[in-house]
Amino acid sequence: MNTTAFVLFCIIVAITLYVTYWAAKRTRTTTDFYAAGRSIRGWQNGIAIAGDYMSAASFLGIAGLIALFGYDGFLYSVGWLVAYLVVLLIVAEPLRNSGRYTIADMLAYRMKAKPVRSAAALSTLAISTFYMIAQLVGAGGIIKLLLGIDYEWSIIIIGVLMILYVAFGGMLATTWVQIVKAVLLMTGTILLSILVLANYNFSLVNMFNEVSAKYGQEFLEPGLQYDNPLDNISLGIALLAGTAGLPHILIRFYTVPSAREARISVVWAMFIIGAFYIMTTFLGFGAALLVGQENITAADKAGNMAAPLLAEALGGNLFLAFISAVAFATILAVVAGLVISAAGAFAHDFYSNVLRGGKATEAEQMRVAKIASVGVGVVSIILALVAKDMNVAFLVALAFAVASSANLPVILFTLFWKRFNTSGAVWGILSGLIGSVVLVLISPNFMGDDAIFPLNNPAILSVPIGFLGACLGTLLSKEPESEQKFPELYVRSNTGIGAE
């Protein structure tokens, strides 16, 4: 066991548990629990969004992909950053103005509440579960490698912590855990980048010349990982459209007091995330040069240990321990965000508004939300233990495919298409959800060389299926009530009048 890493892990756990204790005393109402009492400032929310978004897949995964596949790995960095333009220009402001706690609040304003909330809750639970299993499986492997703790115990420790954060501290605790994590992650990434560039006299030309000399010019060109151009296009669509449909990102806009603060938070998030993804280039190519691809794949076949190994090569055991602790904080913050979005979907959308018809008391809603948090956490722990040897890449691909195919078409049509109705929303969510799940199950991610669908990411086909389902469902049915409510929603989405 790396004793220094263990001490740093314990310090991070202690800080986050103190934050939870502090937040628990301030979480009294459902607005406090789901939206931190709408008390988060724009810049704070921007840092928290960055903390929520920069997952283990970003920090560990992209560095590894760039180290092993060069240019193709960098596509993830570009896609995930540019995706925030879709969020900024189309989704953030109207979503903040139109809803209260979840995506379904906005949809249900125009539509029949029960079918729409049920479908939206199903989609949110599916996305959050796929994403969370991927995070937990990755976390189990990393902690086992770094601390020598068994995979099973690693999963249980992280699972128990994420349940504590959400069940007791709600969105306020989750927000501040994400802010702490974002500061730690940016500090670690900046230090690593400076140390890498120092080896090449702070010259990018020198660094890329070294890369070209060691691995050949093709390492800096597309085609090493994805030799099929359609795979690149499909991945790009999933990353661009998927972010604007991820529930755990979108619910963060309900924590700020106004739409103006929501826009400010996206701008802050874009600057932080942009800087981070630029630095993943230094981490990835630095690891390829200073650690070597053989050593990276020896530690982990998928390349997930590239950043920690680079830290060890540049700063010894202490820096390795710090970067490992940052990776641990990264996973804690992201899974907490996923738990609260899944718990909100079940407790607020399904229980309070579908089963109880909107008649649940404040105390009852709080109780169910906390029980749902524990339930979601326990189910995720069990699924992560079962998925121990599974390739987590397809789970992340699945989460983004479902978000882009099931959620985004329905969000866009609700906001901008007057004719759109309940049937269209339900058809859109279900066709996007089922289409993307089926396509991933018959893709190379799951079936290997026997795949029926040839692409690793299904978005190129599943996103049109989601839009088509939403269009057909709308055109094959009539619902004058939803058309009549469109002007009201239009005014509300642009001004915020009546949202509360």
Short mmCIF file of C-alpha atoms in Angstrom, two decimals:
data_model
loop_
_atom_site.label_atom_id
_atom_site.label_comp_id
_atom_site.label_asym_id
_atom_site.label_seq_id
_atom_site.Cartn_x
_atom_site.Cartn_y
_atom_site.Cartn_z
CA MET A 1 0.00 0.00 0.00
CA ASN A 2 1.16 3.54 -0.84
CA THR A 3 1.01 5.05 2.67
CA THR A 4 1.25 8.66 1.47
CA ALA A 5 -1.64 8.10 -0.95
CA PHE A 6 -3.68 6.50 1.82
CA VAL A 7 -3.12 9.52 4.12
CA LEU A 8 -4.13 11.94 1.34
CA PHE A 9 -7.23 9.82 0.56
CA CYS A 10 -8.22 10.04 4.25
CA ILE A 11 -7.73 13.83 4.28
CA ILE A 12 -10.00 14.21 1.21
CA VAL A 13 -12.65 11.95 2.79
CA ALA A 14 -12.46 13.98 6.04
CA ILE A 15 -12.88 17.31 4.17
CA THR A 16 -15.86 16.03 2.14
CA LEU A 17 -17.55 14.54 5.23
CA TYR A 18 -17.16 17.86 7.06
CA VAL A 19 -18.75 19.61 4.03
CA THR A 20 -21.64 17.12 4.25
CA TYR A 21 -22.09 17.78 7.99
CA TRP A 22 -22.10 21.56 7.33
CA ALA A 23 -24.60 21.18 4.45
CA ALA A 24 -26.89 18.79 6.37
CA LYS A 25 -27.65 21.53 8.93
CA ARG A 26 -28.78 23.82 6.08
CA THR A 27 -30.88 21.28 4.15
CA ARG A 28 -34.44 21.51 5.44
CA THR A 29 -36.77 21.76 2.41
CA THR A 30 -37.08 19.98 -0.95
CA THR A 31 -35.66 23.09 -2.66
CA ASP A 32 -32.62 22.84 -0.35
CA PHE A 33 -32.26 19.12 -1.10
CA TYR A 34 -32.66 19.20 -4.90
CA ALA A 35 -31.40 22.71 -5.73
CA ALA A 36 -29.26 23.87 -2.76
CA GLY A 37 -31.98 26.45 -2.00
CA ARG A 38 -31.05 28.18 -5.31
CA SER A 39 -28.31 29.85 -3.28
CA ILE A 40 -25.28 29.01 -5.46
CA ARG A 41 -23.65 31.95 -7.28
CA GLY A 42 -22.95 31.72 -11.02
CA TRP A 43 -19.17 31.42 -10.67
CA GLN A 44 -19.52 28.82 -7.90
CA ASN A 45 -21.92 26.80 -10.03
CA GLY A 46 -19.50 27.07 -12.96
CA ILE A 47 -16.73 25.51 -10.89
CA ALA A 48 -19.15 22.84 -9.61
CA ILE A 49 -20.31 22.03 -13.18
CA ALA A 50 -16.66 21.63 -14.18
CA GLY A 51 -16.18 19.38 -11.14
CA ASP A 52 -19.24 17.34 -12.12
CA TYR A 53 -18.21 17.09 -15.78
CA MET A 54 -14.47 16.37 -15.52
CA SER A 55 -14.93 12.72 -14.61
CA ALA A 56 -12.48 9.86 -14.19
CA ALA A 57 -13.06 9.21 -17.92
CA SER A 58 -11.74 12.74 -18.60
CA PHE A 59 -8.76 12.77 -16.26
CA LEU A 60 -7.58 9.17 -16.51
CA GLY A 61 -9.24 8.01 -19.72
CA ILE A 62 -8.32 10.81 -22.14
CA ALA A 63 -4.71 11.00 -20.92
CA GLY A 64 -4.46 7.24 -21.57
CA LEU A 65 -6.13 7.44 -24.99
CA ILE A 66 -3.80 10.23 -26.14
CA ALA A 67 -0.78 8.32 -24.81
CA LEU A 68 -1.80 5.19 -26.76
CA PHE A 69 -3.56 6.59 -29.86
CA GLY A 70 -2.28 10.15 -30.21
CA TYR A 71 -4.57 12.41 -32.25
CA ASP A 72 -7.62 10.11 -32.00
CA GLY A 73 -7.54 10.36 -28.19
CA PHE A 74 -7.58 14.15 -28.46
CA LEU A 75 -10.95 13.98 -30.28
CA TYR A 76 -12.61 13.29 -26.92
CA SER A 77 -11.15 16.51 -25.48
CA VAL A 78 -12.41 18.58 -28.41
CA GLY A 79 -15.86 16.95 -28.45
CA TRP A 80 -16.52 17.33 -24.73
CA LEU A 81 -15.47 20.99 -24.75
CA VAL A 82 -17.37 22.07 -27.88
CA ALA A 83 -20.47 20.32 -26.47
CA TYR A 84 -20.77 23.14 -23.94
CA LEU A 85 -21.61 25.58 -26.73
CA VAL A 86 -24.82 23.60 -27.29
CA VAL A 87 -25.56 23.85 -23.55
CA LEU A 88 -24.77 27.59 -23.44
CA LEU A 89 -26.63 28.67 -26.59
CA ILE A 90 -29.68 26.40 -26.50
CA VAL A 91 -30.35 24.67 -23.18
CA ALA A 92 -29.05 26.44 -20.05
CA GLU A 93 -31.23 29.56 -19.85
CA PRO A 94 -34.62 28.10 -20.94
CA LEU A 95 -34.12 25.06 -18.73
CA ARG A 96 -33.38 27.20 -15.65
CA ASN A 97 -36.40 29.39 -16.37
CA SER A 98 -38.85 26.57 -17.09
CA GLY A 99 -38.36 23.97 -14.36
CA ARG A 100 -37.88 23.50 -10.64
CA TYR A 101 -35.76 20.43 -9.89
CA THR A 102 -35.61 18.01 -12.88
CA ILE A 103 -35.77 17.97 -16.70
CA ALA A 104 -39.29 16.49 -16.49
CA ASP A 105 -40.58 19.68 -14.79
CA MET A 106 -40.09 21.55 -18.05
CA LEU A 107 -41.61 18.78 -20.19
CA ALA A 108 -44.64 18.31 -17.91
CA TYR A 109 -45.57 22.01 -18.08
CA ARG A 110 -46.93 21.58 -21.62
CA MET A 111 -47.67 17.85 -21.62
CA LYS A 112 -49.74 15.36 -19.64
CA ALA A 113 -47.67 14.98 -16.51
CA LYS A 114 -47.88 11.27 -15.69
CA PRO A 115 -46.72 9.67 -19.00
CA VAL A 116 -44.03 12.32 -19.61
CA ARG A 117 -42.64 12.22 -16.07
CA SER A 118 -42.59 8.40 -16.11
CA ALA A 119 -40.68 8.29 -19.42
CA ALA A 120 -38.26 11.07 -18.34
CA ALA A 121 -37.61 9.34 -14.99
CA LEU A 122 -36.87 6.06 -16.82
CA SER A 123 -34.41 7.83 -19.15
CA THR A 124 -32.69 9.68 -16.27
CA LEU A 125 -32.35 6.49 -14.20
CA ALA A 126 -30.92 4.60 -17.22
CA ILE A 127 -28.33 7.30 -18.04
CA SER A 128 -27.31 7.80 -14.40
CA THR A 129 -26.99 4.04 -13.80
CA PHE A 130 -24.86 3.38 -16.91
CA TYR A 131 -22.62 6.35 -16.11
CA MET A 132 -22.35 5.48 -12.43
CA ILE A 133 -21.42 1.82 -13.02
CA ALA A 134 -18.66 2.98 -15.37
CA GLN A 135 -17.34 5.41 -12.73
CA LEU A 136 -17.49 2.82 -9.93
CA VAL A 137 -15.87 0.01 -11.95
CA GLY A 138 -13.08 2.40 -12.97
CA ALA A 139 -12.72 3.58 -9.37
CA GLY A 140 -12.47 0.02 -8.03
CA GLY A 141 -9.64 -0.77 -10.43
CA ILE A 142 -7.72 2.43 -9.69
CA ILE A 143 -7.95 2.17 -5.89
CA LYS A 144 -6.92 -1.48 -6.07
CA LEU A 145 -3.84 -0.52 -8.10
CA LEU A 146 -2.89 2.48 -5.97
CA LEU A 147 -3.79 1.40 -2.45
CA GLY A 148 -3.88 -2.38 -2.68
CA ILE A 149 -7.47 -2.44 -1.33
CA ASP A 150 -9.58 -5.23 -2.86
CA TYR A 151 -11.85 -4.23 -5.76
CA GLU A 152 -15.00 -5.17 -3.82
CA TRP A 153 -14.06 -3.08 -0.76
CA SER A 154 -13.07 -0.14 -3.00
CA ILE A 155 -16.55 -0.14 -4.58
CA ILE A 156 -18.29 -0.41 -1.20
CA ILE A 157 -16.22 2.45 0.34
CA ILE A 158 -16.97 4.84 -2.55
CA GLY A 159 -20.62 3.74 -2.64
CA VAL A 160 -21.13 4.39 1.08
CA LEU A 161 -19.48 7.82 0.84
CA MET A 162 -21.62 8.91 -2.12
CA ILE A 163 -24.80 7.80 -0.28
CA LEU A 164 -23.74 9.82 2.81
CA TYR A 165 -23.06 12.98 0.75
CA VAL A 166 -26.43 12.92 -0.96
CA ALA A 167 -28.76 11.46 1.70
CA PHE A 168 -27.58 13.89 4.39
CA GLY A 169 -26.18 16.91 2.55
CA GLY A 170 -28.32 16.95 -0.61
CA MET A 171 -27.39 19.25 -3.48
CA LEU A 172 -25.52 21.71 -1.21
CA ALA A 173 -23.03 19.04 -0.07
CA THR A 174 -22.77 17.66 -3.62
CA THR A 175 -22.03 21.16 -4.98
CA TRP A 176 -19.22 21.89 -2.54
CA VAL A 177 -17.70 18.40 -2.94
CA GLN A 178 -17.62 19.13 -6.69
CA ILE A 179 -16.02 22.57 -6.11
CA VAL A 180 -13.30 21.05 -3.86
CA LYS A 181 -12.69 18.34 -6.47
CA ALA A 182 -12.46 20.86 -9.36
CA VAL A 183 -9.86 22.95 -7.49
CA LEU A 184 -7.79 19.84 -6.64
CA LEU A 185 -8.02 18.47 -10.19
CA MET A 186 -7.01 21.75 -11.84
CA THR A 187 -4.11 22.17 -9.37
CA GLY A 188 -2.82 18.67 -10.11
CA THR A 189 -3.26 19.03 -13.87
CA ILE A 190 -1.50 22.43 -13.99
CA LEU A 191 1.44 21.07 -11.96
CA LEU A 192 1.73 18.01 -14.22
CA SER A 193 1.55 20.15 -17.37
CA ILE A 194 4.26 22.53 -16.14
CA LEU A 195 6.56 19.61 -15.25
CA VAL A 196 5.99 17.97 -18.67
CA LEU A 197 6.64 21.19 -20.62
CA ALA A 198 9.73 21.93 -18.50
CA ASN A 199 11.32 18.82 -20.06
CA TYR A 200 11.03 20.48 -23.49
CA ASN A 201 12.00 24.05 -22.53
CA PHE A 202 8.29 25.01 -22.54
CA SER A 203 8.19 24.57 -26.33
CA LEU A 204 5.27 22.69 -27.89
CA VAL A 205 7.29 22.38 -31.12
CA ASN A 206 10.07 20.55 -29.24
CA MET A 207 7.56 18.24 -27.56
CA PHE A 208 5.75 17.30 -30.78
CA ASN A 209 9.07 16.82 -32.59
CA GLU A 210 10.03 14.32 -29.86
CA VAL A 211 6.66 12.56 -30.25
CA SER A 212 7.10 12.37 -34.02
CA ALA A 213 10.67 11.07 -33.66
CA LYS A 214 9.66 8.35 -31.17
CA TYR A 215 6.31 7.18 -32.58
CA GLY A 216 6.25 8.47 -36.18
CA GLN A 217 4.22 11.23 -37.81
CA GLU A 218 1.10 9.02 -38.03
CA PHE A 219 0.80 9.24 -34.21
CA LEU A 220 -0.10 12.92 -34.68
CA GLU A 221 -2.67 12.17 -37.40
CA PRO A 222 -6.18 10.64 -37.23
CA GLY A 223 -6.80 6.95 -37.85
CA LEU A 224 -4.89 5.00 -35.16
CA GLN A 225 -7.93 4.18 -33.03
CA TYR A 226 -10.79 4.83 -35.44
CA ASP A 227 -9.88 3.91 -39.00
CA ASN A 228 -13.53 4.18 -40.05
CA PRO A 229 -14.46 7.88 -40.55
CA LEU A 230 -18.08 7.09 -39.60
CA ASP A 231 -16.86 6.07 -36.13
CA ASN A 232 -15.32 9.52 -35.69
CA ILE A 233 -18.51 11.25 -36.87
CA SER A 234 -20.69 9.08 -34.60
CA LEU A 235 -18.45 9.77 -31.59
CA GLY A 236 -18.55 13.50 -32.34
CA ILE A 237 -22.37 13.49 -32.50
CA ALA A 238 -22.62 11.61 -29.18
CA LEU A 239 -20.24 13.99 -27.39
CA LEU A 240 -21.82 17.14 -28.87
CA ALA A 241 -25.46 16.19 -28.37
CA GLY A 242 -25.04 13.97 -25.30
CA THR A 243 -23.78 16.66 -22.91
CA ALA A 244 -26.93 18.75 -23.44
CA GLY A 245 -29.00 15.73 -22.37
CA LEU A 246 -27.05 14.54 -19.31
CA PRO A 247 -29.42 14.89 -16.31
CA HIS A 248 -26.70 15.30 -13.66
CA ILE A 249 -25.25 18.27 -15.61
CA LEU A 250 -28.60 19.90 -16.46
CA ILE A 251 -29.99 19.84 -12.89
CA ARG A 252 -27.06 22.00 -11.81
CA PHE A 253 -28.76 24.98 -13.52
CA TYR A 254 -31.58 24.81 -10.95
CA THR A 255 -29.15 25.64 -8.13
CA VAL A 256 -28.65 29.28 -9.23
CA PRO A 257 -31.14 32.09 -8.48
CA SER A 258 -31.67 33.32 -12.07
CA ALA A 259 -31.16 32.57 -15.78
CA ARG A 260 -28.41 35.22 -15.90
CA GLU A 261 -26.48 33.31 -13.23
CA ALA A 262 -27.09 30.09 -15.24
CA ARG A 263 -25.41 31.67 -18.28
CA ILE A 264 -22.54 32.96 -16.13
CA SER A 265 -22.03 29.47 -14.72
CA VAL A 266 -21.76 27.94 -18.23
CA VAL A 267 -19.15 30.52 -19.25
CA TRP A 268 -17.10 29.80 -16.11
CA ALA A 269 -17.46 26.06 -16.69
CA MET A 270 -16.33 26.40 -20.33
CA PHE A 271 -13.17 28.30 -19.37
CA ILE A 272 -12.23 25.75 -16.69
CA ILE A 273 -13.12 22.71 -18.80
CA GLY A 274 -11.40 24.22 -21.86
CA ALA A 275 -8.18 24.81 -19.95
CA PHE A 276 -8.36 21.29 -18.51
CA TYR A 277 -8.87 19.59 -21.89
CA ILE A 278 -6.02 21.56 -23.46
CA MET A 279 -3.79 20.29 -20.65
CA THR A 280 -4.84 16.66 -21.24
CA THR A 281 -2.76 16.98 -24.43
CA PHE A 282 0.37 17.59 -22.36
CA LEU A 283 -0.55 14.75 -20.00
CA GLY A 284 -1.20 12.26 -22.81
CA PHE A 285 1.79 13.00 -25.03
CA GLY A 286 3.97 13.54 -21.94
CA ALA A 287 3.06 10.07 -20.67
CA ALA A 288 3.78 8.55 -24.11
CA LEU A 289 7.27 10.14 -24.08
CA LEU A 290 8.31 10.01 -20.42
CA VAL A 291 6.59 6.79 -19.26
CA GLY A 292 6.35 4.85 -22.53
CA GLN A 293 3.40 2.97 -24.01
CA GLU A 294 4.71 -0.42 -22.83
CA ASN A 295 4.79 0.67 -19.18
CA ILE A 296 1.34 2.28 -19.46
CA THR A 297 -0.31 -0.84 -20.92
CA ALA A 298 1.56 -3.07 -18.44
CA ALA A 299 -0.14 -1.21 -15.55
CA ASP A 300 -3.55 -1.07 -17.24
CA LYS A 301 -4.45 -2.34 -20.74
CA ALA A 302 -6.87 0.52 -21.40
CA GLY A 303 -4.22 3.14 -20.47
CA ASN A 304 -6.10 4.52 -17.45
CA MET A 305 -2.93 4.72 -15.35
CA ALA A 306 -1.10 7.06 -17.76
CA ALA A 307 -1.59 10.21 -15.63
CA PRO A 308 -0.63 8.61 -12.26
CA LEU A 309 2.44 6.95 -13.85
CA LEU A 310 3.44 10.29 -15.40
CA ALA A 311 3.13 11.90 -11.96
CA GLU A 312 5.40 9.21 -10.50
CA ALA A 313 7.97 9.68 -13.29
CA LEU A 314 8.05 13.47 -12.80
CA GLY A 315 7.58 13.94 -9.06
CA GLY A 316 8.19 10.61 -7.35
CA ASN A 317 6.01 8.87 -4.80
CA LEU A 318 4.57 12.03 -3.21
CA PHE A 319 3.28 13.41 -6.52
CA LEU A 320 1.89 9.98 -7.47
CA ALA A 321 0.04 9.93 -4.13
CA PHE A 322 -1.37 13.44 -4.75
CA ILE A 323 -2.57 12.67 -8.30
CA SER A 324 -4.07 9.38 -7.10
CA ALA A 325 -5.95 11.23 -4.34
CA VAL A 326 -7.17 13.76 -6.94
CA ALA A 327 -8.46 10.84 -9.08
CA PHE A 328 -10.28 9.52 -6.00
CA ALA A 329 -11.87 12.95 -5.31
CA THR A 330 -12.85 13.13 -8.99
CA ILE A 331 -14.80 9.88 -8.76
CA LEU A 332 -16.50 10.84 -5.45
CA ALA A 333 -17.74 14.16 -6.84
CA VAL A 334 -19.13 12.71 -10.07
CA VAL A 335 -20.95 9.76 -8.47
CA ALA A 336 -22.54 12.12 -5.90
CA GLY A 337 -23.94 14.21 -8.78
CA LEU A 338 -25.26 11.07 -10.48
CA VAL A 339 -26.96 9.81 -7.30
CA ILE A 340 -28.80 13.10 -6.71
CA SER A 341 -30.06 13.27 -10.32
CA ALA A 342 -31.29 9.65 -10.17
CA ALA A 343 -32.87 10.14 -6.72
CA GLY A 344 -34.61 13.31 -7.96
CA ALA A 345 -35.99 11.48 -10.99
CA PHE A 346 -37.50 8.77 -8.80
CA ALA A 347 -38.63 10.79 -5.77
CA HIS A 348 -39.76 14.05 -7.43
CA ASP A 349 -40.93 12.89 -10.87
CA PHE A 350 -42.18 9.37 -10.27
CA TYR A 351 -43.22 9.21 -6.59
CA SER A 352 -44.42 12.75 -5.86
CA ASN A 353 -45.99 13.58 -9.23
CA VAL A 354 -46.98 10.21 -10.76
CA LEU A 355 -47.82 7.96 -7.79
CA ARG A 356 -49.04 10.73 -5.44
CA GLY A 357 -50.38 13.06 -8.13
CA GLY A 358 -48.45 16.06 -6.79
CA LYS A 359 -50.12 15.80 -3.37
CA ALA A 360 -47.07 14.63 -1.36
CA THR A 361 -46.18 16.86 1.62
CA GLU A 362 -42.79 18.56 1.96
CA ALA A 363 -41.72 16.15 4.74
CA GLU A 364 -42.87 13.14 2.71
CA GLN A 365 -40.94 14.32 -0.38
CA MET A 366 -37.77 14.79 1.69
CA ARG A 367 -38.11 11.34 3.24
CA VAL A 368 -38.65 9.64 -0.13
CA ALA A 369 -35.75 11.58 -1.71
CA LYS A 370 -33.36 10.35 1.00
CA ILE A 371 -34.64 6.76 0.75
CA ALA A 372 -34.27 6.97 -3.06
CA SER A 373 -30.66 8.19 -2.64
CA VAL A 374 -29.83 5.16 -0.51
CA GLY A 375 -31.68 2.84 -2.91
CA VAL A 376 -29.93 4.18 -6.02
CA GLY A 377 -26.56 3.94 -4.25
CA VAL A 378 -27.08 0.34 -3.09
CA VAL A 379 -28.29 -0.82 -6.54
CA SER A 380 -25.27 0.88 -8.19
CA ILE A 381 -22.85 -0.81 -5.77
CA ILE A 382 -24.38 -4.24 -6.52
CA LEU A 383 -24.30 -3.67 -10.30
CA ALA A 384 -20.68 -2.42 -10.15
CA LEU A 385 -19.68 -5.57 -8.21
CA VAL A 386 -21.34 -7.73 -10.90
CA ALA A 387 -19.75 -5.69 -13.73
CA LYS A 388 -16.23 -6.16 -12.32
CA ASP A 389 -14.63 -7.51 -15.54
CA MET A 390 -16.75 -5.52 -17.97
CA ASN A 391 -15.34 -3.05 -20.48
CA VAL A 392 -16.54 0.27 -19.05
CA ALA A 393 -16.02 2.12 -22.35
CA PHE A 394 -19.30 0.83 -23.72
CA LEU A 395 -21.16 1.96 -20.57
CA VAL A 396 -19.98 5.56 -21.06
CA ALA A 397 -20.80 5.31 -24.78
CA LEU A 398 -24.24 4.06 -23.79
CA ALA A 399 -24.84 6.91 -21.31
CA PHE A 400 -23.96 9.55 -23.93
CA ALA A 401 -25.93 7.75 -26.66
CA VAL A 402 -29.07 7.62 -24.48
CA ALA A 403 -28.66 11.27 -23.40
CA SER A 404 -28.25 12.47 -26.99
CA SER A 405 -30.96 10.20 -28.46
CA ALA A 406 -33.65 10.18 -25.76
CA ASN A 407 -33.34 13.51 -23.90
CA LEU A 408 -32.04 16.13 -26.32
CA PRO A 409 -34.70 15.74 -29.08
CA VAL A 410 -37.49 16.02 -26.51
CA ILE A 411 -35.92 19.06 -24.76
CA LEU A 412 -35.47 20.90 -28.09
CA PHE A 413 -38.96 20.10 -29.41
CA THR A 414 -40.60 21.08 -26.11
CA LEU A 415 -38.92 24.48 -26.21
CA PHE A 416 -39.16 25.28 -29.92
CA TRP A 417 -41.96 23.26 -31.63
CA LYS A 418 -45.51 24.42 -30.94
CA ARG A 419 -47.17 21.25 -32.36
CA PHE A 420 -45.11 18.94 -30.09
CA ASN A 421 -47.22 16.93 -27.63
CA THR A 422 -47.25 14.16 -24.99
CA SER A 423 -47.20 11.27 -27.50
CA GLY A 424 -44.21 12.83 -29.24
CA ALA A 425 -42.33 13.23 -25.95
CA VAL A 426 -42.97 9.64 -24.82
CA TRP A 427 -42.22 8.17 -28.28
CA GLY A 428 -39.07 10.29 -28.54
CA ILE A 429 -37.70 9.25 -25.13
CA LEU A 430 -38.54 5.55 -25.54
CA SER A 431 -37.35 5.23 -29.16
CA GLY A 432 -34.07 7.01 -28.35
CA LEU A 433 -33.56 4.94 -25.20
CA ILE A 434 -34.40 1.55 -26.73
CA GLY A 435 -32.65 2.34 -30.04
CA SER A 436 -29.35 3.34 -28.42
CA VAL A 437 -29.35 0.40 -25.96
CA VAL A 438 -30.03 -2.14 -28.76
CA LEU A 439 -27.37 -0.60 -31.03
CA VAL A 440 -24.74 -0.67 -28.26
CA LEU A 441 -25.59 -4.31 -27.44
CA ILE A 442 -24.99 -5.35 -31.08
CA SER A 443 -21.87 -3.16 -31.50
CA PRO A 444 -18.15 -4.17 -31.28
CA ASN A 445 -18.11 -2.83 -27.68
CA PHE A 446 -20.29 -5.75 -26.61
CA MET A 447 -20.01 -8.41 -29.34
CA GLY A 448 -16.40 -7.90 -30.47
CA ASP A 449 -15.64 -9.19 -33.98
CA ASP A 450 -19.13 -10.72 -34.32
CA ALA A 451 -20.83 -7.32 -34.09
CA ILE A 452 -23.94 -6.76 -36.22
CA PHE A 453 -23.67 -2.94 -35.99
CA PRO A 454 -20.10 -1.98 -37.06
CA LEU A 455 -19.58 1.29 -35.10
CA ASN A 456 -18.41 1.63 -31.49
CA ASN A 457 -20.77 4.53 -30.81
CA PRO A 458 -24.38 4.36 -32.05
CA ALA A 459 -25.16 8.10 -32.04
CA ILE A 460 -25.03 8.49 -35.85
CA LEU A 461 -28.10 6.25 -36.03
CA SER A 462 -29.68 6.47 -32.55
CA VAL A 463 -29.97 10.30 -32.50
CA PRO A 464 -32.00 10.37 -35.77
CA ILE A 465 -34.12 7.51 -34.33
CA GLY A 466 -34.88 9.69 -31.26
CA PHE A 467 -35.83 12.71 -33.41
CA LEU A 468 -37.87 10.52 -35.77
CA GLY A 469 -39.75 8.88 -32.88
CA ALA A 470 -40.58 12.31 -31.41
CA CYS A 471 -41.79 13.61 -34.82
CA LEU A 472 -43.91 10.54 -35.62
CA GLY A 473 -45.47 10.44 -32.14
CA THR A 474 -46.43 14.11 -32.50
CA LEU A 475 -47.76 13.95 -36.07
CA LEU A 476 -49.83 10.80 -35.45
CA SER A 477 -51.73 12.36 -32.54
CA LYS A 478 -53.47 15.62 -31.64
CA GLU A 479 -53.35 17.45 -28.34
CA PRO A 480 -54.70 21.02 -28.47
CA GLU A 481 -53.87 21.58 -24.76
CA SER A 482 -50.10 21.31 -25.31
CA GLU A 483 -50.28 23.71 -28.29
CA GLN A 484 -52.28 26.19 -26.23
CA LYS A 485 -49.66 26.13 -23.47
CA PHE A 486 -46.73 26.72 -25.85
CA PRO A 487 -46.89 30.56 -25.66
CA GLU A 488 -46.89 30.37 -21.85
CA LEU A 489 -43.85 28.08 -21.86
CA TYR A 490 -42.16 30.33 -24.44
CA VAL A 491 -42.57 33.37 -22.18
CA ARG A 492 -41.54 31.42 -19.07
CA SER A 493 -38.43 29.91 -20.75
CA ASN A 494 -37.25 33.37 -21.81
CA THR A 495 -38.16 35.34 -18.68
CA GLY A 496 -38.47 32.87 -15.79
CA ILE A 497 -41.87 34.32 -14.79
CA GLY A 498 -43.86 31.74 -12.85
CA ALA A 499 -41.14 29.06 -12.71
CA GLU A 500 -41.35 28.75 -8.95
#
